[in-house]
C-alpha cells in the first residue's frame, strides 16, 4: 500500500480531544504496525503553551489509553516521539505561520522532501482562517512536493456555509488536495459493503425493487453528549450524524457498481444516488421525518440524566438527539423502495447496522404454517458485533411441515481473528498515500446539505413542544414506529 514518500503532517488543534483520542493514537498504531511511510514528522500546533517534551509526555499517555497497539518497548516509543514536535500559537493569527514554516524548513531539510498533509482539528469556525493563512503564508504551496489538507466534520452547518467553505478551500487548494473526513467510511465493515455487493455475484441480481421491500439504516448510541454539550447544542442529530455518516451508508447500499474501486468512479456513483434522492417536501414533514430528545432514564442499568440536564445544554433546549427519516431513491433500481434512517443518543444498545428486508415469496405453498415464514432479511452489522446475517426459512425437524426462521451468521472476529484497524488509521494512511476514495467530495457534501436543509429550516422554525419525548434507554419516540409502520414495517431493535 505504502508509497514511502517522506512526509510531514501538520495538526491544527493538537491540544484537543480528537488529536488525543484518535489522531496521535492512530498514527502510533500505524507506526507500530510498520505501515506508516518513513521517514515522517508530525508537527502539532495549538494555543496551549507546551514544549516538545511536554507534548510528547501527554501523547505517550494518550497512546497508552487509546491506541489499538500498545508501545512494545520504550525505545520504539522514543523513536516515534522523536518525530513529534509542538509549535504553540493561535491559528487565527498570521504570526503562527512563519514559525511553522521555520520549523517545517528544518524538518524537511532532514527528511529530504517537502510533502505536507495539513489536518484541521480545531473547532470548525476556525477552518476558514486556517485555510486563508495557509494560502497567504505560502505554506500551502511549498512547490517542492505534494500538499493535502484533511478537514474534519462538521463540514458546514447548512448548504450555504458548506458552499462557502468549499469556495474558501478552492481558493487555496485544488479538489484533489482536499480530504473531507467521514470516519464511518474508514470502518472495515463499511468498506465491506462494497465488497459484499460487488465481489459476490449472488447479491447484485436481487439488489433492487423487485426483491427488496425496504432498507433500514440504524446508528444507535448509548452515550449521551458527554463533554460535548455546547457543540451538540449547535448541531443536533441531523447535522451530527444524518448529514454525513448515515447518508454515506445509504449511498453505499444504493449506488450502482463503479467501474473501478478508485476515488472518482466510487464518488461519481455516490453522487448519482444523492441526485436521485427525492427532495424532502417540508409540507409533508410529518410523513417523512421524526425528531426526538431524551429525557432522564436508565441505560445499561444505570440512571442517566436527560439531555436538558447535561453540561453545556440549555434547560429548555430544543436540540434533537434523535432523528429518523423516510427517504426515496427515485431511480430505475429503487423506485418505490423506502429507505428508513434513524440515529439517536441514549438508546438501549450501541449498534450500527443496515437491514435489507426482502419481499415475501409470491405464493406460499406451505399453507399449514404460514406464520413460520418471514421474509428474508439480510443484516449488515457495522458495529460492535461486526458481521452479516441472513435469515432464511427452514423446516423444523419432525413429521409435520413446520417452518422456522434460522440465521446464517458471519462474524468478523471469529473468521479473521485479528482486531480491525481503527477507522482513523485507514483514513490517515489513505490521505498520506493520496487516495481519496474513502473521503467525501465537495459536491457530495453540498448535496447532502441540500437534501436536509428543508428539515433543518422547518425544525429550527417550529420547536417541538413534546420534547423530551423519549426516555433515555428507549428506542426513540413512538412517532418513529409510526413512520415505518405506514409502509407495513417495523424497526429491527437489536
Ligand atoms: P476541541 O474543542 O477540543 O478543539 C481542539 C483544539 O482547538 C483545542 O484543544 C484548542 O486548543 C483549539 N481551539 C479551540 N478553540 C479555539 C479558538 N477559539 N481559537 C484557536 N484555537 C482554538 O475539539 P475536538 O478535538 O473535540 O474536535 C476537533 C475537530 O474534530 C472539530 O471540528 C470536531 O467537530 C471534530 N470531531 C471531533 C470528534 C471527537 O471525538 N472529538 C469526532 C468527530 C469530529 P488550544 O486551546 O490549545 O488552542
Ligand atoms: C461522531 C459524532 O461523528 O460520531 C458523535 O460527532 C458520535 O456524536 C460519533 O458519537 C459516533 O462514532 P462511532 O464511531 O462511535 O459510531
Coordinates of C-alpha atoms and ligand atoms in Angstrom, one line a residue:
X1 CA 0.0 0.0 0.0
X2 CA 2.6 2.5 1.1
X3 CA 4.5 4.6 -1.4
X4 CA 7.0 5.6 1.2
X5 CA 7.3 9.3 0.4
X6 CA 8.8 11.2 3.4
X7 CA 6.1 13.5 4.7
X8 CA 5.1 15.9 7.4
X9 CA 1.7 16.1 8.9
X10 CA 0.7 19.4 10.5
X11 CA -2.1 19.2 13.0
X12 CA -4.0 22.3 14.0
X13 CA -5.9 22.0 17.3
X14 CA -3.4 19.4 18.5
X15 CA -4.1 20.0 22.2
X16 CA -7.7 18.9 21.7
X17 CA -9.8 15.8 22.3
X18 CA -9.6 14.5 18.7
X19 CA -5.8 14.6 18.5
X20 CA -5.5 13.0 21.9
X21 CA -8.1 10.2 21.4
X22 CA -7.9 9.5 17.7
X23 CA -5.2 11.1 15.6
X24 CA -2.0 10.5 17.5
X25 CA -3.1 7.0 18.7
X26 CA -3.9 6.1 15.1
X27 CA -0.5 7.4 13.8
X28 CA 1.2 5.5 16.5
X29 CA -0.6 2.3 15.7
X30 CA 0.3 2.7 12.0
X31 CA 3.9 3.2 13.0
X32 CA 3.9 0.3 15.4
X33 CA 2.4 -2.0 12.7
X34 CA 5.1 -0.7 10.3
X35 CA 2.6 0.6 7.8
X36 CA 3.3 4.3 8.2
X37 CA 5.6 5.5 5.4
X38 CA 9.0 6.7 6.8
X39 CA 10.7 9.0 7.4
X40 CA 7.9 11.3 8.7
X41 CA 7.4 14.2 11.1
X42 CA 4.2 15.2 13.0
X43 CA 4.1 18.9 13.7
X44 CA 1.4 19.8 16.2
X45 CA 0.1 23.2 17.0
X46 CA -2.5 24.8 19.3
X47 CA -2.6 27.9 21.6
X48 CA -1.8 26.0 24.8
X49 CA 1.8 26.7 25.7
X50 CA 3.8 23.4 25.8
X51 CA 7.3 22.3 25.0
X52 CA 8.1 19.4 22.6
X53 CA 8.8 17.3 25.7
X54 CA 5.6 18.2 27.5
X55 CA 3.6 17.4 24.4
X56 CA 5.3 14.1 23.9
X57 CA 4.6 13.1 27.5
X58 CA 0.9 13.9 27.0
X59 CA 0.8 11.9 23.8
X60 CA 2.6 9.0 25.5
X61 CA -0.4 8.9 27.9
X62 CA -2.9 9.1 25.1
X63 CA -1.4 6.3 23.2
X64 CA -1.3 4.1 26.3
X65 CA -5.0 4.9 26.9
X66 CA -6.5 4.9 23.4
X67 CA -4.2 3.3 20.8
X68 CA -5.1 -0.1 19.3
X69 CA -1.4 -1.2 19.7
X70 CA 0.5 -0.5 22.8
X71 CA 4.1 0.5 22.8
X72 CA 6.1 -2.7 22.7
X73 CA 9.1 -1.0 24.3
X74 CA 10.2 2.4 25.4
X75 CA 12.8 2.5 22.6
X76 CA 10.2 2.1 19.9
X77 CA 8.1 4.8 21.5
X78 CA 11.1 7.1 21.7
X79 CA 11.8 6.7 18.0
X80 CA 8.1 7.6 17.3
X81 CA 8.2 10.5 19.8
X82 CA 11.3 11.9 18.1
X83 CA 9.2 12.6 15.1
X84 CA 6.6 14.6 17.1
X85 CA 7.1 18.3 17.8
X86 CA 4.9 21.1 19.1
X87 CA 4.7 24.7 18.0
X88 CA 2.5 26.8 20.3
X89 CA 0.4 29.5 18.6
X90 CA -3.0 30.9 17.7
X91 CA -4.2 29.5 14.3
X92 CA -6.2 32.7 13.7
X93 CA -3.1 34.8 13.9
X94 CA -0.8 35.3 10.9
X95 CA 2.2 35.2 13.3
X96 CA 2.0 31.5 13.7
X97 CA 2.6 30.6 10.1
X98 CA 6.2 31.9 9.6
X99 CA 7.1 30.0 12.8
X100 CA 5.5 26.8 11.4
X101 CA 7.4 27.4 8.1
X102 CA 10.7 27.8 10.0
X103 CA 10.1 24.5 11.9
X104 CA 9.0 22.7 8.8
X105 CA 12.0 24.0 6.9
X106 CA 14.4 22.4 9.4
X107 CA 12.4 19.2 9.4
X108 CA 12.1 19.0 5.6
X109 CA 15.8 19.6 5.1
X110 CA 16.4 16.4 7.2
X111 CA 13.5 14.4 5.5
X112 CA 14.8 15.4 2.1
X113 CA 11.2 16.2 0.9
X114 CA 8.5 18.8 1.4
X115 CA 5.3 16.7 1.3
X116 CA 2.8 18.3 3.6
X117 CA -0.5 16.9 5.0
X118 CA -2.4 19.6 7.0
X119 CA -5.1 18.5 9.4
X120 CA -7.8 20.9 10.6
X121 CA -8.8 19.5 14.1
X122 CA -9.9 22.8 15.6
X123 CA -13.5 23.9 16.1
X124 CA -15.0 24.2 12.6
X125 CA -15.4 28.0 12.9
X126 CA -11.6 28.3 12.5
X127 CA -11.2 26.3 9.3
X128 CA -11.7 29.5 7.2
X129 CA -8.9 31.3 9.0
X130 CA -6.5 28.4 8.8
X131 CA -7.1 27.8 5.1
X132 CA -6.7 31.5 4.4
X133 CA -3.4 31.7 6.3
X134 CA -2.1 28.6 4.7
X135 CA -2.7 30.3 1.4
X136 CA -1.3 33.8 2.2
X137 CA 1.7 32.5 4.1
X138 CA 2.7 30.2 1.2
X139 CA 2.7 27.1 3.4
X140 CA 0.2 25.5 1.2
X141 CA 2.5 25.9 -1.8
X142 CA 5.9 24.6 -0.9
X143 CA 6.5 23.9 -4.6
X144 CA 8.8 21.0 -3.6
X145 CA 6.3 18.2 -3.1
X146 CA 2.6 17.3 -2.6
X147 CA 0.3 19.3 -0.3
X148 CA -3.0 17.9 1.0
X149 CA -5.5 19.0 3.6
X150 CA -7.8 17.0 5.8
X151 CA -10.9 18.8 7.0
X152 CA -12.8 17.4 10.0
X153 CA -16.6 17.2 10.2
X154 CA -18.9 19.0 10.6
X155 CA -18.3 20.4 7.1
X156 CA -20.6 23.5 7.4
X157 CA -23.9 23.6 9.2
X158 CA -26.1 24.1 6.1
X159 CA -25.8 24.3 2.4
X160 CA -24.8 28.0 2.3
X161 CA -21.9 27.5 4.9
X162 CA -20.7 24.3 3.3
X163 CA -20.6 26.1 -0.1
X164 CA -18.7 29.0 1.4
X165 CA -16.2 26.6 3.0
X166 CA -15.8 24.7 -0.3
X167 CA -15.1 28.0 -2.1
X168 CA -12.6 29.0 0.6
X169 CA -10.8 25.7 0.2
X170 CA -10.9 26.0 -3.6
X171 CA -9.2 29.4 -3.4
X172 CA -6.1 27.8 -2.0
X173 CA -6.3 24.1 -2.9
X174 CA -7.5 22.0 -5.8
X175 CA -10.3 19.5 -5.1
X176 CA -7.8 16.6 -5.4
X177 CA -5.9 18.1 -2.5
X178 CA -8.9 18.3 -0.2
X179 CA -9.8 15.3 2.0
X180 CA -13.2 15.7 3.9
X181 CA -13.2 13.1 6.5
X182 CA -16.1 10.9 7.5
X183 CA -14.8 8.3 9.9
X184 CA -17.6 5.9 9.1
X185 CA -16.0 5.3 5.6
X186 CA -12.9 4.1 7.3
X187 CA -14.6 1.4 9.2
X188 CA -13.8 -2.1 7.9
X189 CA -17.4 -3.2 7.9
X190 CA -18.4 -0.1 5.9
X191 CA -15.7 -0.8 3.3
X192 CA -17.1 -4.4 3.3
X193 CA -20.5 -3.2 2.0
X194 CA -18.9 -2.7 -1.5
X195 CA -17.1 -6.0 -1.3
X196 CA -20.3 -7.8 -0.3
X197 CA -22.2 -6.2 -3.2
X198 CA -19.6 -6.1 -5.9
X199 CA -17.2 -9.0 -5.3
X200 CA -20.0 -11.6 -4.9
X201 CA -22.2 -12.5 -7.8
X202 CA -25.2 -13.5 -5.8
X203 CA -26.4 -10.2 -4.3
X204 CA -26.5 -7.8 -7.3
X205 CA -29.3 -9.7 -9.1
X206 CA -31.6 -9.3 -6.0
X207 CA -30.4 -5.8 -5.0
X208 CA -33.3 -3.9 -6.4
X209 CA -37.0 -3.0 -6.2
X210 CA -38.1 -6.4 -7.5
X211 CA -36.7 -8.2 -4.4
X212 CA -36.1 -5.6 -1.7
X213 CA -39.1 -4.4 0.3
X214 CA -37.4 -1.7 2.3
X215 CA -34.0 -0.8 3.8
X216 CA -33.3 0.3 7.4
X217 CA -30.2 2.1 8.5
X218 CA -29.7 2.4 12.3
X219 CA -26.9 4.1 14.1
X220 CA -27.8 3.9 17.8
X221 CA -25.6 5.1 20.6
X222 CA -26.0 4.5 24.4
X223 CA -23.8 7.5 25.3
X224 CA -25.3 11.0 25.7
X225 CA -23.5 14.1 24.7
X226 CA -20.7 13.5 27.2
X227 CA -18.4 16.6 27.4
X228 CA -19.6 18.0 24.0
X229 CA -22.8 19.6 25.2
X230 CA -22.0 23.1 23.8
X231 CA -21.0 21.7 20.4
X232 CA -24.1 19.4 20.3
X233 CA -26.5 22.2 21.1
X234 CA -25.5 23.9 17.8
X235 CA -25.6 20.6 15.9
X236 CA -28.2 18.1 16.9
X237 CA -28.6 14.5 15.5
X238 CA -29.5 15.6 11.9
X239 CA -26.3 17.6 11.5
X240 CA -24.0 15.5 13.6
X241 CA -24.9 12.1 12.2
X242 CA -27.5 12.0 9.5
X243 CA -25.9 14.6 7.1
X244 CA -22.7 12.6 6.9
X245 CA -22.5 9.0 8.4
X246 CA -26.0 7.8 7.6
X247 CA -26.3 9.3 4.1
X248 CA -22.9 7.8 3.3
X249 CA -24.1 4.4 4.3
X250 CA -27.3 4.9 2.2
X251 CA -25.1 5.8 -0.8
X252 CA -23.0 2.6 -0.4
X253 CA -26.2 0.5 -0.3
X254 CA -28.0 2.2 -3.2
X255 CA -25.2 3.1 -5.6
X256 CA -24.6 1.4 -9.0
X257 CA -21.4 -0.6 -9.4
X258 CA -18.5 1.8 -10.0
X259 CA -16.2 0.9 -12.9
X260 CA -13.2 0.5 -10.5
X261 CA -12.7 1.0 -6.8
X262 CA -11.0 4.4 -7.3
X263 CA -11.8 7.8 -5.9
X264 CA -13.7 9.3 -8.8
X265 CA -15.6 6.3 -10.0
X266 CA -16.8 5.5 -6.5
X267 CA -17.7 9.1 -5.7
X268 CA -19.4 9.7 -9.0
X269 CA -21.7 6.8 -8.3
X270 CA -22.5 8.1 -4.8
X271 CA -23.3 11.5 -6.2
X272 CA -25.8 9.9 -8.6
X273 CA -27.6 8.4 -5.6
X274 CA -27.7 11.9 -3.9
X275 CA -29.2 13.3 -7.1
X276 CA -31.8 10.6 -7.2
X277 CA -32.9 11.2 -3.6
X278 CA -36.4 12.7 -3.7
X279 CA -36.3 16.2 -2.3
X280 CA -37.9 16.5 1.1
X281 CA -41.3 18.3 0.9
X282 CA -41.5 20.5 4.0
X283 CA -45.3 20.5 3.9
X284 CA -45.3 16.7 4.4
X285 CA -42.6 16.6 7.0
X286 CA -44.8 14.6 9.5
X287 CA -44.8 11.7 6.9
X288 CA -41.0 11.9 6.3
X289 CA -39.1 13.0 9.4
X290 CA -39.3 12.4 13.2
X291 CA -37.2 14.1 15.8
X292 CA -36.7 13.3 19.5
X293 CA -34.9 14.4 22.6
X294 CA -34.1 12.1 25.5
X295 CA -35.3 12.7 29.0
X296 CA -33.9 11.0 32.1
X297 CA -33.9 7.2 32.2
X298 CA -31.9 4.1 32.6
X299 CA -29.2 2.9 30.2
X300 CA -27.3 -0.3 30.9
X301 CA -29.0 -0.4 34.3
X302 CA -27.6 3.0 35.3
X303 CA -29.7 6.1 35.9
X304 CA -28.7 8.8 33.4
X305 CA -29.9 12.5 33.2
X306 CA -32.0 13.9 30.5
X307 CA -30.4 15.9 27.7
X308 CA -31.5 19.2 29.2
X309 CA -29.6 18.4 32.3
X310 CA -26.3 17.7 30.6
X311 CA -23.4 20.1 30.9
X312 CA -23.4 22.9 28.3
X313 CA -27.1 22.3 27.4
X314 CA -29.8 24.9 27.8
X315 CA -32.6 23.8 30.3
X316 CA -35.2 24.4 27.6
X317 CA -33.1 23.2 24.7
X318 CA -34.9 22.3 21.5
X319 CA -32.0 20.4 20.0
X320 CA -32.9 16.9 18.7
X321 CA -30.8 14.0 20.0
X322 CA -32.8 11.5 17.8
X323 CA -33.7 11.8 14.1
X324 CA -35.5 9.4 11.7
X325 CA -36.1 9.9 8.0
X326 CA -38.0 8.1 5.3
X327 CA -36.2 8.7 2.0
X328 CA -36.8 7.5 -1.5
X329 CA -34.3 7.0 -4.2
X330 CA -36.0 7.8 -7.5
X331 CA -34.1 5.6 -9.8
X332 CA -34.9 2.6 -12.0
X333 CA -33.3 0.2 -9.4
X334 CA -35.0 1.6 -6.3
X335 CA -38.3 3.2 -7.4
X336 CA -40.9 2.6 -4.6
X337 CA -38.5 1.1 -2.0
X338 CA -38.4 3.2 1.1
X339 CA -35.1 3.8 2.9
X340 CA -35.6 4.4 6.7
X341 CA -32.7 6.0 8.5
X342 CA -32.5 6.6 12.3
X343 CA -29.9 7.7 14.7
X344 CA -30.1 8.7 18.4
X345 CA -28.2 9.1 21.6
X346 CA -29.1 7.3 24.8
X347 CA -30.8 4.4 23.0
X348 CA -30.8 1.0 24.7
X349 CA -27.8 -0.5 22.7
X350 CA -24.8 0.7 20.8
X351 CA -25.4 -0.7 17.4
X352 CA -24.9 0.4 13.8
X353 CA -26.5 -1.9 11.2
X354 CA -28.2 -2.0 7.9
X355 CA -31.2 -4.2 7.3
X356 CA -32.3 -5.2 3.8
X357 CA -35.7 -6.7 4.1
X358 CA -36.8 -8.7 1.1
X359 CA -40.3 -9.3 -0.3
X360 CA -42.4 -12.2 0.8
X361 CA -42.4 -15.2 -1.5
X362 CA -45.1 -14.5 -4.2
X363 CA -47.0 -17.7 -3.3
X364 CA -46.9 -19.7 -0.1
X365 CA -47.1 -23.5 -0.7
X366 CA -46.8 -24.4 3.0
X367 CA -50.3 -23.4 3.9
X368 CA -50.4 -25.1 7.2
X369 CA -47.7 -22.9 8.8
X370 CA -47.8 -19.5 7.0
X371 CA -46.9 -17.8 10.3
X372 CA -43.5 -19.5 10.3
X373 CA -42.4 -17.9 7.1
X374 CA -41.0 -14.5 7.5
X375 CA -39.5 -12.6 4.5
X376 CA -35.7 -13.0 4.2
X377 CA -33.7 -10.3 6.0
X378 CA -30.0 -9.5 5.4
X379 CA -28.4 -7.6 8.3
X380 CA -25.1 -5.9 7.7
X381 CA -23.7 -5.3 11.2
X382 CA -21.3 -2.4 11.1
X383 CA -20.6 -2.4 14.9
X384 CA -20.0 -3.5 17.5
X385 CA -20.6 -7.2 16.6
X386 CA -19.2 -6.8 13.1
X387 CA -20.5 -9.2 10.6
X388 CA -23.5 -10.2 8.4
X389 CA -26.5 -12.4 9.0
X390 CA -29.1 -13.7 6.6
X391 CA -32.4 -15.0 7.9
X392 CA -34.0 -17.8 5.9
X393 CA -36.9 -20.2 6.5
X394 CA -36.1 -23.8 7.4
X395 CA -38.1 -26.9 8.1
X396 CA -38.3 -27.8 11.8
X397 CA -37.2 -31.4 12.3
X398 CA -40.3 -33.7 12.8
X399 CA -43.1 -35.4 10.9
X400 CA -45.1 -32.2 10.3
X401 CA -44.2 -29.5 7.8
X402 CA -43.5 -26.8 10.4
X403 CA -41.2 -23.9 9.4
X404 CA -38.9 -21.8 11.5
X405 CA -36.6 -18.8 10.7
X406 CA -32.9 -19.6 11.0
X407 CA -30.0 -17.3 10.7
X408 CA -26.8 -17.8 8.8
X409 CA -24.3 -15.7 10.7
X410 CA -20.8 -14.5 9.7
X411 CA -18.8 -12.8 12.5
X412 CA -15.7 -10.9 11.5
X413 CA -14.0 -11.6 14.8
X414 CA -14.5 -15.3 14.6
X415 CA -13.4 -15.6 11.0
X416 CA -10.5 -13.2 10.8
X417 CA -9.5 -13.3 14.5
X418 CA -7.4 -10.2 14.4
X419 CA -8.6 -6.8 15.7
X420 CA -9.6 -4.5 12.9
X421 CA -7.6 -1.3 12.5
X422 CA -9.3 1.9 13.7
X423 CA -11.1 3.9 11.1
X424 CA -8.7 6.8 11.6
X425 CA -5.7 4.6 10.9
X426 CA -7.1 3.6 7.4
X427 CA -8.1 7.1 6.6
X428 CA -4.9 8.8 7.6
X429 CA -2.9 6.3 5.7
X430 CA -5.0 6.8 2.6
X431 CA -4.6 10.6 2.8
X432 CA -0.8 10.1 3.2
X433 CA -0.8 7.9 0.1
X434 CA -3.0 10.3 -1.9
X435 CA -6.1 8.0 -2.1
X436 CA -9.3 9.9 -1.6
X437 CA -11.7 7.0 -2.3
X438 CA -12.9 6.9 1.3
X439 CA -13.3 10.7 1.7
X440 CA -16.3 12.9 0.8
X441 CA -16.1 15.0 -2.3
X442 CA -17.2 18.7 -2.1
X443 CA -20.2 18.2 -4.4
X444 CA -21.5 15.2 -2.3
X445 CA -21.3 17.3 0.9
X446 CA -23.3 20.1 -0.7
X447 CA -25.9 17.7 -2.0
X448 CA -26.3 16.1 1.5
X449 CA -26.9 19.6 3.0
X450 CA -29.3 20.5 0.1
X451 CA -31.4 17.4 0.9
X452 CA -31.6 18.2 4.7
X453 CA -31.8 22.0 4.6
X454 CA -35.7 21.9 4.4
X455 CA -35.8 19.7 7.5
X456 CA -33.3 21.8 9.4
X457 CA -35.2 25.0 8.5
X458 CA -38.6 23.6 9.5
X459 CA -37.3 22.2 12.7
X460 CA -35.5 25.4 13.5
X461 CA -38.6 27.4 13.0
X462 CA -41.0 25.2 14.9
X463 CA -39.9 23.9 18.3
X464 CA -41.4 20.5 19.3
X465 CA -43.5 21.1 22.4
X466 CA -43.3 17.3 23.2
X467 CA -39.5 17.4 24.0
X468 CA -38.2 15.5 25.8
X469 CA -40.2 12.8 24.0
X470 CA -38.3 9.6 24.7
X471 CA -36.8 8.2 27.9
X472 CA -33.1 7.5 27.9
X473 CA -32.8 3.8 27.3
X474 CA -35.9 3.6 25.0
X475 CA -35.7 3.2 21.2
X476 CA -36.6 6.8 20.5
X477 CA -40.0 8.5 20.2
X478 CA -43.1 6.5 19.3
X479 CA -43.6 8.6 16.2
X480 CA -40.6 6.8 14.7
X481 CA -42.5 3.5 14.9
X482 CA -45.5 5.1 13.1
X483 CA -43.1 6.3 10.4
X484 CA -42.1 2.8 9.4
X485 CA -45.5 1.2 10.2
X486 CA -47.1 3.3 7.5
X487 CA -45.2 1.2 5.0
X488 CA -46.1 -2.0 6.8
X489 CA -42.7 -2.3 8.5
X490 CA -41.2 -2.4 12.0
X491 CA -37.8 -1.4 13.1
X492 CA -35.4 -4.2 14.0
X493 CA -34.4 -3.3 17.5
X494 CA -31.3 -5.5 18.2
Ligands
LIG1 P1 -11.8 20.8 20.7 O1 -12.9 21.7 21.1 O2 -11.1 20.0 21.8 O3 -10.7 21.8 20.0 C1 -9.4 21.4 19.5 C2 -8.4 22.4 19.9 O4 -8.7 23.6 19.1 C3 -8.5 22.8 21.3 O5 -7.6 22.0 22.1 C4 -8.0 24.2 21.3 O6 -6.6 24.2 21.6 C5 -8.2 24.7 19.9 N1 -9.1 25.8 19.9 C6 -10.4 25.8 20.5 N2 -11.0 27.0 20.4 C7 -10.1 27.8 19.7 C8 -10.2 29.2 19.4 N3 -11.2 29.9 19.6 N4 -9.1 29.7 18.7 C9 -8.0 28.9 18.5 N5 -7.9 27.6 18.9 C10 -8.9 27.1 19.5 O7 -12.3 19.9 19.5 P2 -12.1 18.4 19.3 O8 -10.6 18.0 19.4 O9 -13.1 17.6 20.0 O10 -12.5 18.3 17.8 C11 -11.7 18.9 16.7 C12 -12.5 18.8 15.4 O11 -12.8 17.5 15.2 C13 -13.9 19.5 15.5 O12 -14.1 20.0 14.2 C14 -14.8 18.4 15.8 O13 -16.1 18.7 15.3 C15 -14.2 17.2 15.0 N6 -14.5 16.0 15.5 C16 -14.2 15.6 16.8 C17 -14.5 14.4 17.3 C18 -14.1 14.0 18.7 O14 -14.4 12.8 19.0 N7 -13.5 14.8 19.5 C19 -15.3 13.4 16.5 C20 -15.6 13.8 15.2 C21 -15.2 15.1 14.7 P3 -5.9 25.5 22.3 O15 -6.9 26.0 23.4 O16 -4.7 24.9 22.9 O17 -5.6 26.4 21.2
LIG2 C1 -19.2 11.5 15.5 C2 -20.3 12.3 16.2 O1 -19.1 11.9 14.2 O2 -19.6 10.1 15.5 C3 -20.5 11.8 17.6 O3 -19.9 13.6 16.2 C4 -20.8 10.3 17.6 O4 -21.6 12.5 18.2 C5 -19.7 9.6 16.8 O5 -20.8 9.8 19.0 C6 -20.1 8.1 16.7 O6 -19.0 7.4 16.1 P1 -18.8 5.9 16.4 O7 -17.6 5.5 15.5 O8 -18.5 5.7 17.8 O9 -20.0 5.2 15.9

